[in-house]
Amino acid sequence: MKITGFKVYQVALPLLEGNYSWSQGKSVDVFDSTVVQVDTDATLTGFGEVCPLGPIYLPAYAAGARAGIYEIAPQLLGDDPTQLQALNAKMDRVMKGHPYVKSAIDMACWDILGKAAQMPVCHLLGGRYGEDVILYRAISQRPAEEMARNVAEYRSEGYRRFQLKVGGNPNDDIERIRATRSVLEPGDKLIADANTGWLMHEAMRVVNAVRDVDVYIEQPCTTYEQCLSIRRNTNLPFVLDEVIDSIDAILKGASDHAMDVVNIKISKFGGLTKAKQARDLCVSLGIAMTLEDSWGGDIITAAISHLAHSTPTEFLFTSTDFNSYVTKSIASGAPQRINGRMSASTEPGLGISPDFDILGDPIWSCP
Ligand code: MG
């Protein structure tokens, strides 16, 4: 099979809650998402999506994703989309780094591989574990009482895991953690995600002040070493996210006992091929994972569901249904949350069909 062409679509995804706010006053109202269509000489077409969390979360931005795709895609014409390791090696040969640029292309090629094999992507990623996968709800940064109300409301919709956006003023964050934990039941999980927002002295104040609370601490500070320092001075379970962006980072973190859980985002690693490699390594190392992406619509949610559903259940700390955070559906067939859980499609490939009325005309194509 050969790749015969690419089309790129751009779509704005407004947030249901109006905006999404996290550490240090960062906020997004509308997400800028990019959908890639890969055409082949076998009449099979695949779709992928990439959607950075604005330009100030990771070193990634929406226009950069598109600029990179315009650079790489022409060089993949004639290549076999079903030979994913070889395709990824080619992408790395024609562009060094910039993993998020390659993510949607890789995702679209997994969609093609699944359609060619007549199997859902989760089967090809390792197999379907259990009936469904558990989701967390991200709780946008607001005053403590409002966050507690939001947690209670999402809990009533079925969620049992909540990721609080902290990383603001430490006194406020301590209040946020206590107020939200007080509306939860013992089996529920609460994660305080600072998204790199605290300096070390602020992180130490927070972890000391909530030492008696059943809460996980996620990515308190900017660098790996800063996080490691906090990790070594707290007994609270610890998640690393932003600094875990490569196989090397996972191996270093495992050897330093720097975390109990890692967050693997598909585009942070460069697509499903590399996220699978990272996922499989974590399983071998005994490290549980949050499996997700930076943000996204229906296509990314479908890709996340296949990665999460093909992960041994005990290793899946949590996952995300981004399509329920935004007001616009860009594809049918994507997972729909039921009681705080979702399952991967049983259809071949990712199991989605893009809605071209919503996507509009392509903004770029090749050849
Ligand atoms: Mg995080």
Short mmCIF file of C-alpha atoms and ligand atoms in Angstrom, two decimals:
data_model
loop_
_atom_site.label_atom_id
_atom_site.label_comp_id
_atom_site.label_asym_id
_atom_site.label_seq_id
_atom_site.Cartn_x
_atom_site.Cartn_y
_atom_site.Cartn_z
CA MET A 1 0.00 0.00 0.00
CA LYS A 2 1.20 3.48 -0.78
CA ILE A 3 0.35 6.95 0.55
CA THR A 4 -1.05 8.99 -2.33
CA GLY A 5 -1.97 12.26 -0.63
CA PHE A 6 -2.63 14.33 2.46
CA LYS A 7 -5.33 16.82 3.38
CA VAL A 8 -5.25 19.08 6.42
CA TYR A 9 -8.34 20.56 8.11
CA GLN A 10 -8.42 23.17 10.85
CA VAL A 11 -11.26 23.28 13.37
CA ALA A 12 -12.00 25.48 16.39
CA LEU A 13 -13.23 23.59 19.47
CA PRO A 14 -14.91 25.91 22.02
CA LEU A 15 -15.04 24.76 25.63
CA LEU A 16 -18.33 23.74 27.20
CA GLU A 17 -17.40 25.48 30.48
CA GLY A 18 -16.42 28.67 28.61
CA ASN A 19 -12.75 28.38 29.43
CA TYR A 20 -10.16 26.03 30.88
CA SER A 21 -7.68 27.46 33.38
CA TRP A 22 -4.63 25.91 34.94
CA SER A 23 -1.39 26.91 36.66
CA GLN A 24 -0.01 30.46 36.79
CA GLY A 25 -3.13 32.02 35.26
CA LYS A 26 -2.90 30.12 31.95
CA SER A 27 -6.24 29.76 30.20
CA VAL A 28 -7.78 28.73 26.86
CA ASP A 29 -11.33 29.47 25.56
CA VAL A 30 -11.22 27.83 22.13
CA PHE A 31 -8.89 25.02 21.07
CA ASP A 32 -7.27 25.12 17.64
CA SER A 33 -7.31 21.53 16.39
CA THR A 34 -5.74 20.06 13.24
CA VAL A 35 -7.11 16.99 11.45
CA VAL A 36 -4.94 15.11 8.96
CA GLN A 37 -6.39 12.88 6.24
CA VAL A 38 -4.04 10.32 4.67
CA ASP A 39 -5.15 8.87 1.31
CA THR A 40 -3.82 5.64 -0.17
CA ASP A 41 -3.81 3.72 -3.45
CA ALA A 42 -5.89 1.02 -1.71
CA THR A 43 -9.00 3.22 -1.38
CA LEU A 44 -8.43 3.27 2.38
CA THR A 45 -8.28 6.63 4.11
CA GLY A 46 -7.04 7.34 7.61
CA PHE A 47 -7.61 10.27 9.97
CA GLY A 48 -5.53 11.70 12.80
CA GLU A 49 -5.76 14.80 14.98
CA VAL A 50 -3.38 16.98 16.96
CA CYS A 51 -4.49 19.70 19.39
CA PRO A 52 -1.92 21.39 21.65
CA LEU A 53 -3.22 22.89 24.90
CA GLY A 54 -2.59 26.39 23.57
CA PRO A 55 0.99 27.55 22.87
CA ILE A 56 2.05 27.84 26.53
CA TYR A 57 1.61 24.33 27.91
CA LEU A 58 4.19 22.14 26.17
CA PRO A 59 6.68 23.26 23.50
CA ALA A 60 3.97 22.83 20.86
CA TYR A 61 1.47 25.13 19.13
CA ALA A 62 -1.29 24.58 16.59
CA ALA A 63 0.20 26.59 13.71
CA GLY A 64 3.52 24.85 14.39
CA ALA A 65 1.87 21.43 14.07
CA ARG A 66 0.51 22.43 10.68
CA ALA A 67 3.78 24.00 9.48
CA GLY A 68 5.58 20.79 10.43
CA ILE A 69 3.01 18.59 8.68
CA TYR A 70 3.41 20.68 5.49
CA GLU A 71 7.16 20.02 5.72
CA ILE A 72 6.99 16.26 6.38
CA ALA A 73 3.93 15.07 4.44
CA PRO A 74 5.26 15.58 0.87
CA GLN A 75 8.25 13.41 1.77
CA LEU A 76 6.00 10.49 2.77
CA LEU A 77 4.19 10.21 -0.58
CA GLY A 78 4.70 6.68 -1.91
CA ASP A 79 5.57 5.24 1.53
CA ASP A 80 3.58 2.37 3.04
CA PRO A 81 1.28 3.69 5.84
CA THR A 82 0.90 0.20 7.36
CA GLN A 83 4.62 -0.15 8.14
CA LEU A 84 4.51 2.11 11.14
CA GLN A 85 8.00 1.65 12.61
CA ALA A 86 9.52 2.32 9.19
CA LEU A 87 7.23 5.30 8.66
CA ASN A 88 8.21 6.77 12.04
CA ALA A 89 11.90 6.23 11.27
CA LYS A 90 11.36 8.11 8.01
CA MET A 91 9.60 10.99 9.80
CA ASP A 92 12.52 11.21 12.27
CA ARG A 93 14.97 11.17 9.37
CA VAL A 94 13.30 14.06 7.56
CA MET A 95 12.63 16.15 10.69
CA LYS A 96 14.57 16.00 13.94
CA GLY A 97 12.48 16.33 17.09
CA HIS A 98 9.08 18.09 17.02
CA PRO A 99 7.20 14.92 18.09
CA TYR A 100 3.77 16.61 18.16
CA VAL A 101 4.09 17.45 14.45
CA LYS A 102 4.27 13.73 13.64
CA SER A 103 1.45 12.60 15.95
CA ALA A 104 -1.59 13.12 13.69
CA ILE A 105 0.16 11.50 10.69
CA ASP A 106 1.09 8.44 12.77
CA MET A 107 -2.47 8.27 14.21
CA ALA A 108 -3.99 8.38 10.70
CA CYS A 109 -1.70 5.55 9.59
CA TRP A 110 -2.84 3.39 12.54
CA ASP A 111 -6.40 4.08 11.37
CA ILE A 112 -5.40 2.79 7.91
CA LEU A 113 -3.61 -0.25 9.36
CA GLY A 114 -6.72 -1.16 11.35
CA LYS A 115 -8.98 -0.75 8.32
CA ALA A 116 -6.59 -2.86 6.20
CA ALA A 117 -6.48 -5.58 8.87
CA GLN A 118 -10.24 -5.27 9.54
CA MET A 119 -9.45 -4.88 13.22
CA PRO A 120 -9.91 -2.11 15.78
CA VAL A 121 -6.67 -0.30 16.60
CA CYS A 122 -6.77 -1.53 20.22
CA HIS A 123 -6.36 -5.13 19.02
CA LEU A 124 -3.27 -4.11 17.07
CA LEU A 125 -1.91 -2.18 20.07
CA GLY A 126 -2.00 -5.29 22.24
CA GLY A 127 -5.58 -6.41 22.89
CA ARG A 128 -8.73 -5.25 24.60
CA TYR A 129 -8.54 -5.40 28.41
CA GLY A 130 -11.87 -5.43 30.21
CA GLU A 131 -15.21 -3.90 29.25
CA ASP A 132 -14.18 -0.27 29.37
CA VAL A 133 -11.61 2.18 30.79
CA ILE A 134 -11.77 4.60 33.70
CA LEU A 135 -11.70 8.36 33.08
CA TYR A 136 -10.72 11.35 35.13
CA ARG A 137 -12.33 14.76 34.97
CA ALA A 138 -10.03 17.78 34.86
CA ILE A 139 -11.32 20.49 37.18
CA SER A 140 -10.45 23.90 35.80
CA GLN A 141 -8.77 26.27 38.28
CA ARG A 142 -11.36 28.37 40.12
CA PRO A 143 -11.89 29.41 43.77
CA ALA A 144 -11.88 26.40 46.14
CA GLU A 145 -15.63 26.29 46.79
CA GLU A 146 -16.45 26.48 43.09
CA MET A 147 -14.01 23.64 42.34
CA ALA A 148 -15.61 21.55 45.10
CA ARG A 149 -19.05 22.19 43.55
CA ASN A 150 -17.72 21.19 40.12
CA VAL A 151 -16.20 18.00 41.52
CA ALA A 152 -19.53 17.11 43.18
CA GLU A 153 -21.39 17.77 39.94
CA TYR A 154 -19.05 15.67 37.80
CA ARG A 155 -19.16 12.95 40.45
CA SER A 156 -22.94 12.87 40.05
CA GLU A 157 -22.34 12.24 36.32
CA GLY A 158 -20.32 9.12 37.20
CA TYR A 159 -16.69 10.25 37.38
CA ARG A 160 -14.66 8.84 40.27
CA ARG A 161 -11.25 10.37 39.50
CA PHE A 162 -10.61 14.08 39.51
CA GLN A 163 -7.59 16.08 38.45
CA LEU A 164 -7.58 19.44 40.15
CA LYS A 165 -5.82 22.24 38.39
CA VAL A 166 -3.64 23.81 41.10
CA GLY A 167 -0.20 25.43 40.65
CA GLY A 168 -1.53 28.81 41.72
CA ASN A 169 -1.14 30.59 45.05
CA PRO A 170 -0.10 27.83 47.52
CA ASN A 171 -2.55 28.99 50.23
CA ASP A 172 -5.40 28.86 47.72
CA ASP A 173 -4.20 25.48 46.44
CA ILE A 174 -4.19 24.00 49.95
CA GLU A 175 -7.81 25.16 50.29
CA ARG A 176 -8.67 23.74 46.85
CA ILE A 177 -7.30 20.31 47.79
CA ARG A 178 -9.07 20.17 51.16
CA ALA A 179 -12.38 21.51 49.85
CA THR A 180 -12.57 19.06 46.94
CA ARG A 181 -11.44 16.02 48.94
CA SER A 182 -14.20 16.72 51.45
CA VAL A 183 -16.91 16.12 48.82
CA LEU A 184 -15.41 12.77 47.71
CA GLU A 185 -15.86 9.21 48.96
CA PRO A 186 -12.93 7.05 50.18
CA GLY A 187 -12.67 5.04 46.93
CA ASP A 188 -12.49 8.16 44.76
CA LYS A 189 -9.12 9.43 43.57
CA LEU A 190 -8.00 13.04 43.72
CA ILE A 191 -4.96 14.30 41.84
CA ALA A 192 -3.59 17.80 42.50
CA ASP A 193 -1.90 18.70 39.22
CA ALA A 194 0.28 21.81 39.53
CA ASN A 195 1.34 21.64 35.86
CA THR A 196 4.86 22.92 36.77
CA GLY A 197 3.32 25.95 38.53
CA TRP A 198 5.02 25.90 41.95
CA LEU A 199 8.53 26.87 42.99
CA MET A 200 10.09 24.26 45.28
CA HIS A 201 9.37 26.15 48.51
CA GLU A 202 5.73 26.55 47.47
CA ALA A 203 5.41 22.87 46.57
CA MET A 204 6.92 21.89 49.93
CA ARG A 205 4.43 24.11 51.76
CA VAL A 206 1.52 22.48 49.92
CA VAL A 207 2.63 18.84 50.35
CA ASN A 208 3.32 19.45 54.04
CA ALA A 209 -0.05 21.11 54.56
CA VAL A 210 -2.00 18.26 52.92
CA ARG A 211 0.10 15.34 54.22
CA ASP A 212 -2.98 13.90 55.98
CA VAL A 213 -5.13 14.09 52.81
CA ASP A 214 -5.71 11.22 50.36
CA VAL A 215 -4.34 13.04 47.29
CA TYR A 216 -1.80 12.46 44.52
CA ILE A 217 0.66 15.24 43.63
CA GLU A 218 1.29 15.73 39.89
CA GLN A 219 4.21 17.65 38.31
CA PRO A 220 4.67 20.25 41.07
CA CYS A 221 7.62 22.12 39.55
CA THR A 222 9.20 22.91 36.19
CA THR A 223 12.25 20.65 36.02
CA TYR A 224 12.80 16.97 36.70
CA GLU A 225 15.32 17.72 39.46
CA GLN A 226 12.97 20.14 41.21
CA CYS A 227 10.16 17.54 41.11
CA LEU A 228 12.56 14.87 42.39
CA SER A 229 13.44 17.09 45.35
CA ILE A 230 9.74 17.36 46.31
CA ARG A 231 9.20 13.65 45.71
CA ARG A 232 12.02 12.83 48.16
CA ASN A 233 10.41 15.01 50.83
CA THR A 234 6.81 13.80 50.73
CA ASN A 235 4.99 10.53 51.34
CA LEU A 236 2.13 11.45 48.99
CA PRO A 237 1.84 9.38 45.80
CA PHE A 238 3.54 11.18 42.95
CA VAL A 239 2.80 11.63 39.23
CA LEU A 240 5.18 13.06 36.61
CA ASP A 241 3.80 14.49 33.39
CA GLU A 242 5.43 17.42 31.55
CA VAL A 243 9.01 16.15 32.08
CA ILE A 244 8.14 12.63 30.89
CA ASP A 245 8.52 13.15 27.15
CA SER A 246 10.81 10.30 26.06
CA ILE A 247 11.90 6.74 26.74
CA ASP A 248 15.05 8.15 28.37
CA ALA A 249 12.93 10.23 30.75
CA ILE A 250 10.92 7.17 31.81
CA LEU A 251 14.09 5.12 32.38
CA LYS A 252 15.72 7.92 34.40
CA GLY A 253 12.55 8.42 36.45
CA ALA A 254 12.27 4.68 37.12
CA SER A 255 15.90 4.36 38.17
CA ASP A 256 15.60 7.38 40.52
CA HIS A 257 12.22 6.14 41.88
CA ALA A 258 11.03 9.61 40.92
CA MET A 259 7.34 8.78 40.48
CA ASP A 260 4.59 6.22 41.08
CA VAL A 261 2.58 7.12 37.98
CA VAL A 262 3.50 8.76 34.67
CA ASN A 263 1.33 10.69 32.28
CA ILE A 264 1.82 9.63 28.65
CA LYS A 265 0.26 11.98 26.12
CA ILE A 266 0.10 10.70 22.55
CA SER A 267 1.40 13.88 20.88
CA LYS A 268 4.05 14.48 23.57
CA PHE A 269 5.67 11.22 22.43
CA GLY A 270 4.97 11.72 18.71
CA GLY A 271 1.98 9.46 17.99
CA LEU A 272 0.51 6.08 18.88
CA THR A 273 3.60 4.13 17.77
CA LYS A 274 5.87 5.85 20.28
CA ALA A 275 3.19 6.14 22.97
CA LYS A 276 2.76 2.36 22.70
CA GLN A 277 6.50 1.86 23.13
CA ALA A 278 6.43 4.07 26.24
CA ARG A 279 3.28 2.32 27.54
CA ASP A 280 4.82 -1.13 27.10
CA LEU A 281 8.01 -0.03 28.84
CA CYS A 282 6.00 1.29 31.81
CA VAL A 283 4.15 -2.03 32.06
CA SER A 284 7.51 -3.84 32.19
CA LEU A 285 8.79 -1.41 34.84
CA GLY A 286 5.61 -1.69 36.97
CA ILE A 287 4.63 1.96 36.55
CA ALA A 288 0.94 2.87 36.24
CA MET A 289 -0.09 5.46 33.68
CA THR A 290 -2.49 8.17 32.77
CA LEU A 291 -2.94 7.70 29.02
CA GLU A 292 -4.23 10.70 27.11
CA ASP A 293 -3.14 13.62 24.93
CA SER A 294 -2.66 17.37 25.44
CA TRP A 295 -6.20 18.09 24.26
CA GLY A 296 -8.42 17.16 21.31
CA GLY A 297 -11.78 16.36 19.81
CA ASP A 298 -13.44 13.11 18.73
CA ILE A 299 -10.51 11.68 16.74
CA ILE A 300 -7.98 12.15 19.56
CA THR A 301 -10.52 10.79 22.05
CA ALA A 302 -10.89 7.69 19.85
CA ALA A 303 -7.10 7.26 19.64
CA ILE A 304 -6.80 7.64 23.44
CA SER A 305 -9.53 5.03 23.94
CA HIS A 306 -7.66 2.47 21.81
CA LEU A 307 -4.36 3.10 23.64
CA ALA A 308 -6.04 2.98 27.06
CA HIS A 309 -8.24 -0.03 26.30
CA SER A 310 -5.21 -2.03 25.11
CA THR A 311 -3.38 -1.43 28.40
CA PRO A 312 -3.55 -4.01 31.23
CA THR A 313 -6.28 -2.65 33.51
CA GLU A 314 -4.18 -2.49 36.67
CA PHE A 315 -1.65 -0.25 34.87
CA LEU A 316 -4.25 2.22 33.65
CA PHE A 317 -4.39 4.86 36.38
CA THR A 318 -6.82 6.91 34.34
CA SER A 319 -7.63 8.24 30.85
CA THR A 320 -9.56 11.16 29.32
CA ASP A 321 -12.64 11.80 27.16
CA PHE A 322 -11.71 15.19 25.70
CA ASN A 323 -14.69 15.15 23.34
CA SER A 324 -17.00 15.74 26.31
CA TYR A 325 -15.21 19.02 27.22
CA VAL A 326 -15.91 20.80 23.94
CA THR A 327 -19.09 21.97 22.23
CA LYS A 328 -18.36 20.61 18.76
CA SER A 329 -18.32 17.03 17.48
CA ILE A 330 -15.96 16.54 14.52
CA ALA A 331 -16.58 12.83 13.90
CA SER A 332 -19.15 10.12 14.55
CA GLY A 333 -18.20 6.80 16.13
CA ALA A 334 -15.99 8.32 18.85
CA PRO A 335 -16.36 6.94 22.40
CA GLN A 336 -19.13 8.47 24.49
CA ARG A 337 -18.68 8.45 28.25
CA ILE A 338 -20.96 6.25 30.35
CA ASN A 339 -20.69 6.58 34.14
CA GLY A 340 -17.20 8.05 34.07
CA ARG A 341 -15.91 5.35 31.71
CA MET A 342 -15.47 4.83 27.97
CA SER A 343 -14.63 1.98 25.62
CA ALA A 344 -12.79 1.76 22.33
CA SER A 345 -14.79 1.17 19.15
CA THR A 346 -15.08 -2.39 17.85
CA GLU A 347 -15.06 -1.13 14.24
CA PRO A 348 -11.91 -1.44 12.09
CA GLY A 349 -9.29 1.27 12.58
CA LEU A 350 -10.05 4.09 15.01
CA GLY A 351 -13.76 3.55 14.33
CA ILE A 352 -14.56 7.19 13.51
CA SER A 353 -16.04 8.97 10.49
CA PRO A 354 -15.18 12.67 10.23
CA ASP A 355 -18.00 15.17 9.82
CA PHE A 356 -16.93 17.23 6.79
CA ASP A 357 -19.75 19.73 7.34
CA ILE A 358 -17.97 20.67 10.56
CA LEU A 359 -14.39 20.32 9.27
CA GLY A 360 -15.11 22.34 6.12
CA ASP A 361 -12.76 22.36 3.15
CA PRO A 362 -9.16 21.33 3.62
CA ILE A 363 -6.83 24.29 4.26
CA TRP A 364 -3.89 22.42 2.70
CA SER A 365 -3.33 19.36 0.59
CA CYS A 366 -0.57 17.54 -1.25
CA PRO A 367 0.40 16.59 -3.88
MG MG B 1 -0.74 16.69 34.09
#
